CSV table of C-alpha atoms and ligand atoms in Angstrom, one decimal:
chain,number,residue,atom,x,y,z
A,1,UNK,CA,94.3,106.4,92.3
A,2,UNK,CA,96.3,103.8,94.1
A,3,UNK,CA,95.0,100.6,94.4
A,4,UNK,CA,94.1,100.0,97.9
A,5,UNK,CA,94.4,96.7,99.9
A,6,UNK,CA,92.7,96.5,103.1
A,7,UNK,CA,94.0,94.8,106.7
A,8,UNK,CA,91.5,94.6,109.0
A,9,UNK,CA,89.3,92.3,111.6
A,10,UNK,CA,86.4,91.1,110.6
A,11,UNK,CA,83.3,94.0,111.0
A,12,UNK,CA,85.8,96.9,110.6
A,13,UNK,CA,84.1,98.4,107.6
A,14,UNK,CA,86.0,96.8,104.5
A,15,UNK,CA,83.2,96.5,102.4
A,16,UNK,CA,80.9,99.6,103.4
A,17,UNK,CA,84.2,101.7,103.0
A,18,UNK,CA,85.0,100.0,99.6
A,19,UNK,CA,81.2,100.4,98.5
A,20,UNK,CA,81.9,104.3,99.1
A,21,UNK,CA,85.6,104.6,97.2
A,22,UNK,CA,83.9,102.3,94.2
A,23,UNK,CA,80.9,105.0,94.3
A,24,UNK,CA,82.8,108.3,94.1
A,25,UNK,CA,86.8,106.6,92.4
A,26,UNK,CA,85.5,104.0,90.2
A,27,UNK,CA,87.9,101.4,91.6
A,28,UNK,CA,87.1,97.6,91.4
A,29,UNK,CA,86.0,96.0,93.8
A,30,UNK,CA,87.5,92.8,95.1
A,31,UNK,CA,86.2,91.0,97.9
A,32,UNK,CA,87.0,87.2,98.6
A,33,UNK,CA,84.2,86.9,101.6
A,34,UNK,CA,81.9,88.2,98.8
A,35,UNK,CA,83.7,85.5,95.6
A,36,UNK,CA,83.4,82.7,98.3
A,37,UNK,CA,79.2,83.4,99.3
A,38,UNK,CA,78.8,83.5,95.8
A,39,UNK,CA,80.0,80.0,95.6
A,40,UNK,CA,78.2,78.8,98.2
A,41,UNK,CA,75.1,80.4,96.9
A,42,UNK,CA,75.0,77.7,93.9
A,43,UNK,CA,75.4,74.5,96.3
A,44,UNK,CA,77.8,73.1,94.5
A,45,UNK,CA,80.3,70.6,96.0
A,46,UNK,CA,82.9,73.1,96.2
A,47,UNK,CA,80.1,75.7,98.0
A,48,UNK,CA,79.2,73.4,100.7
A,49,UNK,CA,82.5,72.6,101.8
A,50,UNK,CA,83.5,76.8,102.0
A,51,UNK,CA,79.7,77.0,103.5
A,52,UNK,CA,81.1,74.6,106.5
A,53,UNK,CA,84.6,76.2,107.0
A,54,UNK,CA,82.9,79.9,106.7
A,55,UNK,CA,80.0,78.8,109.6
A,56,UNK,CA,82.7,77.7,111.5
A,57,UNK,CA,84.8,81.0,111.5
A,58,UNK,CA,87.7,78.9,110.4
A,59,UNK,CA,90.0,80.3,107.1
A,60,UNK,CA,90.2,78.5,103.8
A,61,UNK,CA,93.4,76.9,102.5
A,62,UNK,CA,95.8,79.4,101.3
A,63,UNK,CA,96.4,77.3,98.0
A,64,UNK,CA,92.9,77.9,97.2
A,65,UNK,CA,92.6,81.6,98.2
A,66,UNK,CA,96.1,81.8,96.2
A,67,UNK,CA,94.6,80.7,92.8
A,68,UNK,CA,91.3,82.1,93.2
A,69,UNK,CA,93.0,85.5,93.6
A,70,UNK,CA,95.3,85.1,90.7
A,71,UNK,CA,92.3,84.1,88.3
A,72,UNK,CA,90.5,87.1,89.3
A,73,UNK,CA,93.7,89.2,88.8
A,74,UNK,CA,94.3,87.9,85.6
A,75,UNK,CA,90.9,88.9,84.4
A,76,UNK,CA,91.0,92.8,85.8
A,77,UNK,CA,90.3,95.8,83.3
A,78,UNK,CA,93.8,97.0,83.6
A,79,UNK,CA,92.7,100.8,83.2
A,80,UNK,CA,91.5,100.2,86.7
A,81,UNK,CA,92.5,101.1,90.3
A,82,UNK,CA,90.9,98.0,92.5
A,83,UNK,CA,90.2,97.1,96.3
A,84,UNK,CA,91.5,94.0,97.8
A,85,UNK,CA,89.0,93.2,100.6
A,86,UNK,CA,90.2,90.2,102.5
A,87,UNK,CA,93.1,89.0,100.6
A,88,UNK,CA,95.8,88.9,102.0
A,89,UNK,CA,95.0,87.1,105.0
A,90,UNK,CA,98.2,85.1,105.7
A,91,UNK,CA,101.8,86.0,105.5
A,92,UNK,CA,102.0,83.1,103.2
A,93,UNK,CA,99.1,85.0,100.7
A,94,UNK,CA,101.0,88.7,101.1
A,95,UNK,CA,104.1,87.0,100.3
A,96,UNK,CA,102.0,85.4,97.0
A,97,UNK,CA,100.1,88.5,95.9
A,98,UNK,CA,103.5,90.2,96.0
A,99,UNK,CA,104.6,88.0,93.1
A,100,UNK,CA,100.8,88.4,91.5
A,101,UNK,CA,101.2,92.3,91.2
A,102,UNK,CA,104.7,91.8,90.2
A,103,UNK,CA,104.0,89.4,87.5
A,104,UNK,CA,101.0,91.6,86.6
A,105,UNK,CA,103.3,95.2,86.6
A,106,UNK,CA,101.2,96.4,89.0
A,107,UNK,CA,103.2,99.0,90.9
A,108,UNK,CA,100.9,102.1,92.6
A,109,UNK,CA,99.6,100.0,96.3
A,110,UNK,CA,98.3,101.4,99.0
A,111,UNK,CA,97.8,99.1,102.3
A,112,UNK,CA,95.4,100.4,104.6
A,113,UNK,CA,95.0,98.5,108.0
A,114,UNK,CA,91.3,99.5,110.2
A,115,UNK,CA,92.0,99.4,113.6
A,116,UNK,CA,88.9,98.5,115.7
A,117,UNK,CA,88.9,96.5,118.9
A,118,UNK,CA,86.8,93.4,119.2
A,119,UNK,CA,83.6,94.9,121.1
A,120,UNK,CA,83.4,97.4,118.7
A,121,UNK,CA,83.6,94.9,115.8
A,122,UNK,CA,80.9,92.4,118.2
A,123,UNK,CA,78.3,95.3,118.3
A,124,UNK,CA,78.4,95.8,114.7
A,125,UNK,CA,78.6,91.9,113.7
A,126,UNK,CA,75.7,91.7,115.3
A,127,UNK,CA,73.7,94.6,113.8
A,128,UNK,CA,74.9,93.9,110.6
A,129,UNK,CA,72.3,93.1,107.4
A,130,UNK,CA,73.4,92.6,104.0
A,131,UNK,CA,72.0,92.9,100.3
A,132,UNK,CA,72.0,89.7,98.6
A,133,UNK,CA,72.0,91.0,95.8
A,134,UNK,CA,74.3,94.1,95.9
A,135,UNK,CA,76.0,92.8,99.0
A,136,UNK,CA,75.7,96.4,100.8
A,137,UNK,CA,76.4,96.1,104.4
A,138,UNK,CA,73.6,97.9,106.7
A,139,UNK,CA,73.3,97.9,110.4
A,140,UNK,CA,70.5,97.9,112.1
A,141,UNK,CA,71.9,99.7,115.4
A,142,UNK,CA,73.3,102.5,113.9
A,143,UNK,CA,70.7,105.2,112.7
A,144,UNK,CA,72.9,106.2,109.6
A,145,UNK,CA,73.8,102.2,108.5
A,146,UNK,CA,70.1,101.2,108.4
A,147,UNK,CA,67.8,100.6,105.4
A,148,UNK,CA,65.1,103.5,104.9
A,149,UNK,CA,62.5,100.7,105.0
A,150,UNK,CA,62.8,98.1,107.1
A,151,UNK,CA,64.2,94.9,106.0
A,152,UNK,CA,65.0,96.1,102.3
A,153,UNK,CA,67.8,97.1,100.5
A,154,UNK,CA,67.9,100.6,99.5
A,155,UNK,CA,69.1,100.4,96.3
A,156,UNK,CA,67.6,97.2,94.9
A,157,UNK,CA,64.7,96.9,96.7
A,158,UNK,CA,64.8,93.5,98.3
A,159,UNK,CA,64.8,91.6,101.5
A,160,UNK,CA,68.2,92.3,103.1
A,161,UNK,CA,69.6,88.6,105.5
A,162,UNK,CA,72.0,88.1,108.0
A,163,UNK,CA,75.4,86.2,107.5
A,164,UNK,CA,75.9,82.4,108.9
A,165,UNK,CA,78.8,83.6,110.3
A,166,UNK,CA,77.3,86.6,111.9
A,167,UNK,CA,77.2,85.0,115.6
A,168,UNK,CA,78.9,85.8,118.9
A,169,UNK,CA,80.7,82.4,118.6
A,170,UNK,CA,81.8,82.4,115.2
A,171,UNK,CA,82.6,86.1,115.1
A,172,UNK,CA,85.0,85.5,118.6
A,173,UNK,CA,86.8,82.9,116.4
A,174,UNK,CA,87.3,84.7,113.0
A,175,UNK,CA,88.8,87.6,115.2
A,176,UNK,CA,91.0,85.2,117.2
A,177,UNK,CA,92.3,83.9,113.5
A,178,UNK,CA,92.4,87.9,112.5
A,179,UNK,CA,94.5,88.3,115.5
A,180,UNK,CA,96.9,85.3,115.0
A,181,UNK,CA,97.2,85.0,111.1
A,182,UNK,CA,96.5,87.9,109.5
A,183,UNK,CA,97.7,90.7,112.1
A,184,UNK,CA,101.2,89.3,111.8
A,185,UNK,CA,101.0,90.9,107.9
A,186,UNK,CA,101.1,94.2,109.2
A,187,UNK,CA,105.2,94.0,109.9
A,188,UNK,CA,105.6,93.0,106.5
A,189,UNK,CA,103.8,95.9,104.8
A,190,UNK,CA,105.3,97.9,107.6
A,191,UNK,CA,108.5,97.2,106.2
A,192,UNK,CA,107.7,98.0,102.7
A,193,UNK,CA,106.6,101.2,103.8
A,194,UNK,CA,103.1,101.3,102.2
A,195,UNK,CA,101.5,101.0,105.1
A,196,UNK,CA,98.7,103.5,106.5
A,197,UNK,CA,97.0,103.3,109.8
A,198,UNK,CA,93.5,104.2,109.7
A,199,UNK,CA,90.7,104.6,113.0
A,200,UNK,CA,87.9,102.4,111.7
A,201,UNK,CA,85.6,103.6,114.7
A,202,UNK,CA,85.6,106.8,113.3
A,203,UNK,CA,83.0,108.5,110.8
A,204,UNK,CA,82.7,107.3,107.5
A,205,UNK,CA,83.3,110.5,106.0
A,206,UNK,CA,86.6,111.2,107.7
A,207,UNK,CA,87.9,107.6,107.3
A,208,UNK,CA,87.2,107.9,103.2
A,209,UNK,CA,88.6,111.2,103.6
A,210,UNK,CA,91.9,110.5,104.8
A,211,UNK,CA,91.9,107.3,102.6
A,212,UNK,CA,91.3,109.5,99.5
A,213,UNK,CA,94.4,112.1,100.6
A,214,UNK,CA,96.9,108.3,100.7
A,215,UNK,CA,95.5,106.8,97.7
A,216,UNK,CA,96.1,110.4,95.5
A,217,UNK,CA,99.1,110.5,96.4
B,1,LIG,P1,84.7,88.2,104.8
B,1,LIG,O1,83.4,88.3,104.2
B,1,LIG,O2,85.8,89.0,104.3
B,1,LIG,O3,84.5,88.6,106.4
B,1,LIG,P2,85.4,89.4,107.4
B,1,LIG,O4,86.9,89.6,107.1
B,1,LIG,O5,85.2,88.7,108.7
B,1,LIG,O6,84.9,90.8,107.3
B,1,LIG,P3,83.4,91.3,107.3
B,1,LIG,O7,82.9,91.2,105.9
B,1,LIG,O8,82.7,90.6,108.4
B,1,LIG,O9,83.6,92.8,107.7
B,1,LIG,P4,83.9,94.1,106.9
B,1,LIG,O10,85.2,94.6,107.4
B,1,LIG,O11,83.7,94.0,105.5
B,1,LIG,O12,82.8,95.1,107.6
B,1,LIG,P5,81.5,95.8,107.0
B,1,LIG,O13,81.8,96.8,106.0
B,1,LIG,O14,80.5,94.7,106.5
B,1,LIG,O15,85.2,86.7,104.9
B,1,LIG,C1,84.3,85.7,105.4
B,1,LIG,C2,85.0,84.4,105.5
B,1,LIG,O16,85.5,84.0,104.2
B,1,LIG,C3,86.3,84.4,106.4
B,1,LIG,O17,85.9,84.3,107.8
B,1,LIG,C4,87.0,83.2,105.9
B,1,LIG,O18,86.4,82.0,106.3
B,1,LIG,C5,86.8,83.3,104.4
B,1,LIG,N1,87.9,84.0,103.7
B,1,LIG,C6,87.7,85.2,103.0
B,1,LIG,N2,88.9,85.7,102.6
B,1,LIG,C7,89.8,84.7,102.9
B,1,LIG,C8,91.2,84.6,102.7
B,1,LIG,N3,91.9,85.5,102.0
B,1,LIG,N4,91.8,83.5,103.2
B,1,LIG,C9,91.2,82.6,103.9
B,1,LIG,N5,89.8,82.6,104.1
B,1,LIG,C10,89.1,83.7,103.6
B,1,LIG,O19,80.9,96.5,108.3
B,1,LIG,C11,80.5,95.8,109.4
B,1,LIG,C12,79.3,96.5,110.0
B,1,LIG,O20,79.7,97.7,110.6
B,1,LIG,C13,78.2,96.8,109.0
B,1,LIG,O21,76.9,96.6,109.6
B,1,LIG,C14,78.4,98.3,108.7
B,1,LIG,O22,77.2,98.9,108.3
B,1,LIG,C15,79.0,98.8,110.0
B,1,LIG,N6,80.0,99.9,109.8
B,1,LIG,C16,81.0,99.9,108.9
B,1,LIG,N7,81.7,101.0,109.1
B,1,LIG,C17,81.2,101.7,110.1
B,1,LIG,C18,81.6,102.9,110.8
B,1,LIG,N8,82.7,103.6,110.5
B,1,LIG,N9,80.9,103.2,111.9
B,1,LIG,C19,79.8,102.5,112.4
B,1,LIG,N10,79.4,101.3,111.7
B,1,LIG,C20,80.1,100.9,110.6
B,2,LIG,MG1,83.0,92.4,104.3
């Protein structure tokens, strides 16, 4: 399989669709939201300052995001496809990882963008639950996306929270820095010609389906 790198707005289905390709390809799973709450988690100086810049909808320092990708690159099981989920988010990051996968000899990429518009993406935002300890994404206004039993994670069995950045106000920001920093990426993948287009407000089932039919190829 190709490895897949994802484009999209915040709440367009990254993870859960990422979740599903990991379940039935086996890829690795990359998500920098994900690396970052981790950090966060342990209250270290280093968390606490991502913790303020995440509440606030804002983006961390590409210098940052830069190296914490290229450690993680570094360390992958080379026998294995993987998922970028939120990196690239700049032109300057795109224009890094480039270099990263070049460096690396990693040739077979597939860049899928989700297109969703924002009041789709604000109704799920602010349905959304996650595992903290699997990090599934469920919603609780869509029948299919919630928990069996309320409040708990299906597969590990514990209390499922909402984000910090899971807010009308914050949400509204990290899609105005979607539309102004990381939307410009799309040309320059566009160019490359790599690029898929994929309708993120369709089913899950269709949109892993047509993903799977790209990355195959
Ligand atoms: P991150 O955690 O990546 O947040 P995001 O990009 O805003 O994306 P989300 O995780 O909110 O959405 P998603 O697309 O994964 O959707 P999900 O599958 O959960 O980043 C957080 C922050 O970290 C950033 O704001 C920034 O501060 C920082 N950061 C991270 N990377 C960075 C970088 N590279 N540079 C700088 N800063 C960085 O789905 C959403 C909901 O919809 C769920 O409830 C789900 O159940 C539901 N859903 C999913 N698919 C469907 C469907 N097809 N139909 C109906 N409902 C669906
Ligand atoms: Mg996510």
């Amino acid at each position: 399989m190709r490895n897949i790198i994802f484009i999209a707005p915040p709440a367009a289905g990254k993870g859960t669709i990422s979740d599903l390709l990991v379940k039935s390809y086996n890829y690795e799973h990359i998500s920098t939201g994900d690396l970052l709450r981790e950090e966060i988690k342990k209250s270290s100086d280093l968390g606490k300052k991502l913790d303020e810049i995440i509440k606030q909808g804002k983006l961390v320092n590409d210098e940052f995001m830069i190296n914490l990708m290229e450690n993680k690159l570094n360390s992958l099981d080379t026998n294995k496809s993987f998922i970028l989920d939120g990196f690239p988010r700049t032109l300057e990051q795109a224009k890094k990882l480039d270099e990263m996968l070049v460096s690396n000899k990693v040739t077979n990429n597939l860049v899928v963008y989700l297109n969703i518009s924002l009041e789709e993406a604000l109704k799920r935002v602010m349905g959304r639950v996650i595992c903290p300890n699997c990090k599934r994404s469920y919603n609780l206004n869509n029948e299919e996306l919630k928990p069996k039993v309320d409040n708990i994670c299906d597969d590990c069995k514990v209390g499922l929270e909402h984000r910090s950045d899971d807010n009308e106000e914050t949400f509204k920001t990290r899609f105005q820095n979607y539309l102004e920093n990381t939307s410009p990426i799309l040309d320059y993948y566009k160019d490359k010609r790599i690029l898929i287009s994929i309708d993120a407000m369709d089913t899950l089932d269709n949109i892993i389906a047509e993903i799977k039919i790209e990355a195959e190829k």
